[in-house]
Amino acid sequence: MNVDFRKPLPGTSLDWFDARAAIEAIRPGAYSTLSYTARVHAENIVRKADPSMRDAYLLQLIERRRDLDFPWFPARVVCHDILGQTALVDLAGLRDAIADQGGDPAQVNAAVSTRRPSRRIARSRIAATRTVSTSSTGPSSRSRTSM
């Protein structure tokens, strides 16, 4: 955990991370232009990112670029099961349960890449799919591709 921009929460023994101060130190006035989601990412970056990369990650959020992956360690994730039902995955609770059993909670790593595949990769996947579907002709090959 980082110590830059870490501040005590008055009246408690808790600390918090001032993402606004970190963003404003890079570009004054930029924090107010960020969406709520970008602010959540900024707080996470200030809290968890490698200090030598923190400003580069934050600048990427400010400038709305996608050229760097930055760490994201969510505590809870909403996802869908095979039936399409939403489920709340409580990673913090899972880490606690693993620690209670003597395991290493750091192995529950939910770092998520923030970079989308390039258009070139997406186009090559589409082209490969089309090649497979158009090269399959006749009744026997159709039954093989539909399995």
Coordinates of N, CA and C in Angstrom, one line a residue:
M1 N 0.8 -1.2 0.0 CA 0.0 0.0 0.0 C 0.9 1.2 0.0
N2 N 0.5 2.2 -0.7 CA 1.3 3.5 -0.8 C 1.0 4.4 0.3
V3 N 1.9 5.3 0.5 CA 1.8 6.3 1.6 C 1.6 7.7 1.1
D4 N 1.9 8.0 -0.2 CA 1.6 9.3 -0.8 C 0.1 9.5 -0.8
F5 N -0.3 10.7 -0.5 CA -1.7 11.1 -0.5 C -2.5 10.3 0.5
R6 N -1.9 9.6 1.4 CA -2.6 8.9 2.5 C -2.8 9.9 3.7
K7 N -4.0 10.0 4.1 CA -4.4 11.0 5.2 C -5.2 10.4 6.3
P8 N -5.0 10.8 7.5 CA -5.8 10.3 8.6 C -7.3 10.8 8.5
L9 N -8.2 9.9 8.9 CA -9.6 10.3 8.9 C -9.8 10.8 10.3
P10 N -10.2 12.1 10.4 CA -10.3 12.8 11.7 C -11.3 12.0 12.7
G11 N -10.8 11.9 13.9 CA -11.7 11.3 14.9 C -11.6 9.8 14.9
T12 N -10.8 9.2 14.1 CA -10.7 7.7 14.0 C -9.3 7.3 13.9
S13 N -9.0 6.0 13.9 CA -7.7 5.5 13.7 C -7.5 5.1 12.2
L14 N -8.4 5.5 11.4 CA -8.4 5.1 10.0 C -7.7 6.1 9.1
D15 N -7.2 5.6 7.9 CA -6.7 6.5 6.9 C -7.5 6.4 5.7
W16 N -7.3 7.4 4.8 CA -8.0 7.4 3.5 C -7.0 8.0 2.5
F17 N -7.3 7.7 1.2 CA -6.4 8.1 0.1 C -7.0 9.3 -0.7
D18 N -6.4 10.4 -0.8 CA -6.9 11.6 -1.4 C -6.6 11.6 -2.9
A19 N -7.5 10.9 -3.6 CA -7.4 10.9 -5.1 C -7.5 12.3 -5.7
R20 N -8.3 13.1 -5.1 CA -8.5 14.5 -5.7 C -7.1 15.2 -5.6
A21 N -6.4 15.1 -4.5 CA -5.2 15.8 -4.4 C -4.1 15.3 -5.3
A22 N -4.1 13.9 -5.5 CA -3.2 13.3 -6.5 C -3.5 13.8 -7.9
I23 N -4.7 13.9 -8.3 CA -5.1 14.3 -9.7 C -4.8 15.8 -9.8
E24 N -5.1 16.6 -8.8 CA -4.9 18.1 -8.9 C -3.4 18.4 -8.9
A25 N -2.6 17.5 -8.3 CA -1.1 17.8 -8.3 C -0.6 17.6 -9.7
I26 N -1.2 16.8 -10.5 CA -0.8 16.6 -11.9 C -1.4 17.6 -12.9
R27 N -2.7 17.9 -12.7 CA -3.4 18.9 -13.6 C -4.5 19.5 -12.8
P28 N -4.2 20.7 -12.3 CA -5.2 21.5 -11.5 C -6.6 21.6 -12.3
G29 N -7.7 21.3 -11.6 CA -9.0 21.3 -12.1 C -9.5 20.1 -12.8
A30 N -8.6 19.1 -13.0 CA -8.9 17.9 -13.7 C -9.9 17.0 -13.0
Y31 N -9.8 17.0 -11.7 CA -10.6 16.0 -10.9 C -12.1 16.2 -11.2
S32 N -12.5 17.5 -11.3 CA -13.9 17.8 -11.5 C -14.4 17.3 -12.9
T33 N -13.5 17.1 -13.8 CA -13.9 16.6 -15.1 C -14.1 15.1 -15.3
L34 N -13.6 14.4 -14.2 CA -13.6 12.9 -14.3 C -15.0 12.4 -13.9
S35 N -15.4 11.3 -14.6 CA -16.6 10.6 -14.2 C -16.4 9.9 -12.9
Y36 N -17.6 9.5 -12.3 CA -17.5 8.8 -11.1 C -16.6 7.5 -11.2
T37 N -16.8 6.8 -12.2 CA -16.0 5.5 -12.4 C -14.5 5.9 -12.5
A38 N -14.1 6.9 -13.2 CA -12.7 7.3 -13.3 C -12.2 7.7 -11.9
R39 N -13.0 8.4 -11.1 CA -12.6 8.7 -9.8 C -12.3 7.5 -8.9
V40 N -13.2 6.5 -9.1 CA -13.0 5.2 -8.3 C -11.7 4.6 -8.8
H41 N -11.4 4.6 -10.1 CA -10.1 4.1 -10.6 C -8.9 4.9 -10.0
A42 N -9.1 6.2 -10.0 CA -8.0 7.1 -9.5 C -7.7 6.8 -8.0
E43 N -8.7 6.6 -7.2 CA -8.5 6.2 -5.8 C -7.8 4.9 -5.7
N44 N -8.2 3.9 -6.5 CA -7.5 2.6 -6.5 C -6.0 2.8 -6.9
I45 N -5.8 3.6 -7.9 CA -4.4 3.8 -8.4 C -3.6 4.4 -7.3
V46 N -4.1 5.5 -6.7 CA -3.4 6.2 -5.6 C -3.1 5.2 -4.5
R47 N -4.0 4.3 -4.2 CA -3.8 3.3 -3.1 C -2.9 2.2 -3.5
K48 N -3.0 1.6 -4.7 CA -2.3 0.3 -5.0 C -1.2 0.4 -6.0
A49 N -1.1 1.4 -6.8 CA -0.2 1.4 -8.0 C 1.3 1.6 -7.5
D50 N 2.1 1.0 -8.3 CA 3.6 1.2 -8.2 C 3.8 2.8 -8.1
P51 N 4.4 3.3 -7.1 CA 4.6 4.7 -7.0 C 5.3 5.4 -8.2
S52 N 6.2 4.6 -8.8 CA 6.9 5.2 -9.9 C 6.1 5.3 -11.2
M53 N 4.9 4.6 -11.2 CA 4.0 4.6 -12.3 C 2.7 5.4 -12.0
R54 N 2.5 5.7 -10.8 CA 1.2 6.3 -10.4 C 0.8 7.5 -11.2
D55 N 1.7 8.5 -11.4 CA 1.4 9.7 -12.1 C 1.0 9.4 -13.6
A56 N 1.8 8.4 -14.2 CA 1.5 8.1 -15.6 C 0.1 7.4 -15.7
Y57 N -0.3 6.6 -14.8 CA -1.6 6.0 -14.8 C -2.7 7.1 -14.6
L58 N -2.5 8.0 -13.6 CA -3.5 9.0 -13.4 C -3.6 10.0 -14.6
L59 N -2.5 10.3 -15.2 CA -2.5 11.2 -16.4 C -3.3 10.5 -17.5
Q60 N -3.2 9.2 -17.6 CA -4.0 8.4 -18.6 C -5.5 8.6 -18.4
L61 N -5.9 8.5 -17.1 CA -7.3 8.7 -16.8 C -7.7 10.2 -17.1
I62 N -6.9 11.1 -16.8 CA -7.2 12.5 -17.0 C -7.4 12.8 -18.5
E63 N -6.5 12.2 -19.3 CA -6.5 12.4 -20.8 C -7.4 11.4 -21.5
R64 N -8.0 10.5 -20.8 CA -8.9 9.5 -21.4 C -8.2 8.7 -22.4
R65 N -7.0 8.2 -22.1 CA -6.3 7.4 -23.0 C -6.4 5.9 -22.5
R66 N -5.9 5.0 -23.4 CA -6.0 3.6 -23.0 C -4.6 2.9 -23.3
D67 N -3.5 3.6 -23.3 CA -2.3 3.0 -23.7 C -1.6 2.2 -22.6
L68 N -1.9 2.4 -21.3 CA -1.3 1.7 -20.2 C -2.3 0.8 -19.4
D69 N -1.9 -0.3 -19.0 CA -2.7 -1.1 -18.1 C -2.3 -0.6 -16.7
F70 N -3.3 -0.5 -15.8 CA -3.0 -0.1 -14.4 C -3.7 -1.1 -13.5
P71 N -3.2 -1.2 -12.3 CA -3.7 -2.2 -11.4 C -5.1 -1.9 -10.9
W72 N -5.9 -2.9 -10.8 CA -7.3 -2.7 -10.3 C -7.5 -3.9 -9.4
F73 N -7.8 -3.7 -8.1 CA -8.0 -4.7 -7.1 C -9.4 -4.5 -6.5
P74 N -10.4 -5.0 -7.2 CA -11.8 -4.8 -6.6 C -12.0 -5.7 -5.4
A75 N -12.8 -5.2 -4.5 CA -13.1 -6.0 -3.3 C -14.4 -6.8 -3.6
R76 N -15.2 -6.3 -4.5 CA -16.4 -7.0 -4.8 C -16.7 -6.8 -6.3
V77 N -17.2 -7.9 -6.9 CA -17.4 -7.9 -8.4 C -18.8 -8.4 -8.6
V78 N -19.5 -7.8 -9.5 CA -20.8 -8.3 -9.9 C -20.6 -9.0 -11.2
C79 N -21.0 -10.3 -11.3 CA -20.8 -11.0 -12.5 C -22.0 -11.9 -12.8
H80 N -22.1 -12.6 -13.9 CA -23.2 -13.4 -14.3 C -22.8 -14.9 -14.2
D81 N -23.7 -15.7 -13.7 CA -23.4 -17.2 -13.8 C -23.9 -17.7 -15.1
I82 N -23.9 -19.0 -15.3 CA -24.2 -19.5 -16.6 C -25.6 -19.3 -17.0
L83 N -26.5 -19.0 -16.1 CA -27.9 -18.8 -16.4 C -28.2 -17.3 -16.6
G84 N -27.2 -16.5 -16.5 CA -27.4 -15.0 -16.7 C -27.8 -14.3 -15.4
Q85 N -27.8 -15.0 -14.3 CA -28.2 -14.4 -13.1 C -27.0 -13.6 -12.5
T86 N -27.2 -12.4 -12.0 CA -26.1 -11.7 -11.4 C -25.8 -12.3 -10.0
A87 N -24.5 -12.2 -9.8 CA -24.0 -12.7 -8.5 C -22.9 -11.7 -8.0
L88 N -22.9 -11.5 -6.7 CA -21.9 -10.6 -6.1 C -20.8 -11.5 -5.6
V89 N -19.7 -11.3 -6.1 CA -18.5 -12.1 -5.7 C -17.8 -11.2 -4.6
D90 N -17.7 -11.7 -3.4 CA -17.1 -10.9 -2.4 C -15.7 -11.4 -2.2
L91 N -14.8 -10.7 -2.9 CA -13.4 -11.1 -2.9 C -12.7 -10.9 -1.5
A92 N -13.1 -9.8 -0.9 CA -12.6 -9.5 0.4 C -13.0 -10.6 1.4
G93 N -14.2 -11.1 1.4 CA -14.6 -12.2 2.2 C -13.9 -13.5 1.9
L94 N -13.7 -13.7 0.6 CA -12.9 -14.9 0.2 C -11.5 -14.8 0.7
R95 N -10.9 -13.7 0.6 CA -9.5 -13.5 1.2 C -9.5 -13.8 2.7
D96 N -10.5 -13.3 3.4 CA -10.5 -13.5 4.8 C -10.7 -15.0 5.1
A97 N -11.6 -15.7 4.4 CA -11.8 -17.1 4.6 C -10.5 -17.9 4.3
I98 N -9.8 -17.6 3.3 CA -8.6 -18.3 3.0 C -7.5 -18.1 4.1
A99 N -7.4 -16.8 4.6 CA -6.5 -16.5 5.7 C -6.9 -17.3 6.9
D100 N -8.2 -17.4 7.2 CA -8.6 -18.1 8.4 C -8.2 -19.6 8.3
Q101 N -8.1 -20.2 7.1 CA -7.8 -21.6 6.9 C -6.2 -21.7 6.8
G102 N -5.5 -20.6 7.0 CA -4.0 -20.7 7.0 C -3.4 -20.5 5.6
G103 N -4.3 -20.2 4.6 CA -3.8 -19.9 3.2 C -3.3 -18.5 3.0
D104 N -2.8 -18.3 1.8 CA -2.2 -17.0 1.5 C -3.3 -16.2 0.8
P105 N -3.9 -15.2 1.5 CA -5.0 -14.4 0.8 C -4.5 -13.6 -0.4
A106 N -3.2 -13.4 -0.5 CA -2.7 -12.7 -1.7 C -2.9 -13.5 -3.0
Q107 N -3.2 -14.8 -2.9 CA -3.4 -15.6 -4.0 C -4.7 -15.3 -4.7
V108 N -5.6 -14.7 -4.0 CA -6.9 -14.2 -4.5 C -6.6 -12.9 -5.2
N109 N -6.2 -12.9 -6.4 CA -5.8 -11.7 -7.1 C -6.8 -11.4 -8.2
A110 N -7.5 -10.3 -8.0 CA -8.5 -10.0 -9.0 C -8.1 -8.8 -9.8
A111 N -6.8 -8.7 -10.0 CA -6.3 -7.6 -10.9 C -6.9 -7.8 -12.3
V112 N -7.5 -6.8 -12.8 CA -8.2 -6.9 -14.1 C -7.6 -6.0 -15.1
S113 N -7.3 -6.5 -16.3 CA -6.7 -5.7 -17.3 C -7.7 -4.6 -17.8
T114 N -7.2 -3.4 -18.0 CA -8.0 -2.3 -18.4 C -7.9 -2.1 -19.9
R115 N -7.1 -2.9 -20.6 CA -6.8 -2.7 -22.0 C -7.7 -3.6 -22.8
R116 N -8.4 -3.1 -23.8 CA -9.2 -3.9 -24.7 C -8.3 -4.4 -25.8
P117 N -8.7 -5.6 -26.4 CA -7.9 -6.1 -27.5 C -7.9 -5.1 -28.7
S118 N -6.9 -5.0 -29.4 CA -6.8 -4.1 -30.5 C -7.8 -4.5 -31.6
R119 N -8.1 -3.5 -32.4 CA -9.0 -3.8 -33.5 C -8.5 -4.9 -34.5
R120 N -7.1 -4.8 -34.7 CA -6.5 -5.8 -35.5 C -6.8 -7.2 -35.0
I121 N -6.6 -7.4 -33.7 CA -6.8 -8.8 -33.1 C -8.3 -9.1 -33.3
A122 N -9.2 -8.2 -33.0 CA -10.6 -8.5 -33.1 C -11.0 -8.8 -34.6
R123 N -10.4 -8.1 -35.5 CA -10.7 -8.4 -36.9 C -10.2 -9.8 -37.3
S124 N -9.0 -10.2 -36.8 CA -8.5 -11.5 -37.1 C -9.3 -12.6 -36.5
R125 N -9.9 -12.4 -35.3 CA -10.8 -13.4 -34.8 C -12.1 -13.5 -35.6
I126 N -12.6 -12.4 -36.1 CA -13.8 -12.4 -36.9 C -13.5 -13.2 -38.2
A127 N -12.4 -12.8 -38.8 CA -12.0 -13.5 -40.1 C -11.8 -15.0 -39.9
A128 N -11.2 -15.4 -38.8 CA -11.0 -16.8 -38.5 C -12.3 -17.5 -38.3
T129 N -13.3 -16.9 -37.7 CA -14.6 -17.5 -37.5 C -15.3 -17.6 -38.9
R130 N -15.2 -16.6 -39.7 CA -15.8 -16.7 -41.0 C -15.2 -17.8 -41.9
T131 N -13.9 -17.9 -41.8 CA -13.2 -19.0 -42.6 C -13.6 -20.3 -42.1
V132 N -13.8 -20.6 -40.9 CA -14.2 -21.9 -40.4 C -15.7 -22.1 -40.8
S133 N -16.5 -21.1 -40.7 CA -17.9 -21.4 -41.1 C -18.1 -21.5 -42.6
T134 N -17.3 -20.8 -43.4 CA -17.5 -20.9 -44.9 C -16.8 -22.1 -45.5
S135 N -15.8 -22.6 -44.8 CA -15.1 -23.8 -45.3 C -15.8 -25.1 -45.0
S136 N -16.7 -25.1 -44.1 CA -17.5 -26.2 -43.7 C -18.7 -26.4 -44.6
T137 N -18.7 -27.3 -45.5 CA -19.8 -27.5 -46.5 C -20.2 -29.0 -46.4
G138 N -21.4 -29.2 -46.8 CA -22.0 -30.5 -46.8 C -22.6 -30.9 -45.5
P139 N -23.5 -31.9 -45.5 CA -24.1 -32.3 -44.2 C -23.2 -32.8 -43.1
S140 N -22.2 -33.6 -43.5 CA -21.3 -34.2 -42.5 C -20.5 -33.1 -41.8
S141 N -20.0 -32.1 -42.5 CA -19.2 -31.1 -41.9 C -20.0 -30.1 -41.0
R142 N -21.3 -29.9 -41.4 CA -22.2 -29.0 -40.6 C -22.4 -29.7 -39.3
S143 N -22.6 -31.0 -39.2 CA -22.9 -31.6 -38.0 C -21.7 -31.6 -37.1
R144 N -20.5 -31.6 -37.7 CA -19.3 -31.5 -36.9 C -19.1 -30.1 -36.3
T145 N -19.3 -29.1 -37.1 CA -19.1 -27.7 -36.6 C -20.2 -27.3 -35.6
S146 N -21.3 -27.9 -35.6 CA -22.4 -27.5 -34.6 C -22.3 -28.2 -33.3
M147 N -21.3 -29.1 -33.1 CA -21.2 -29.8 -31.8 C -20.5 -28.9 -30.8

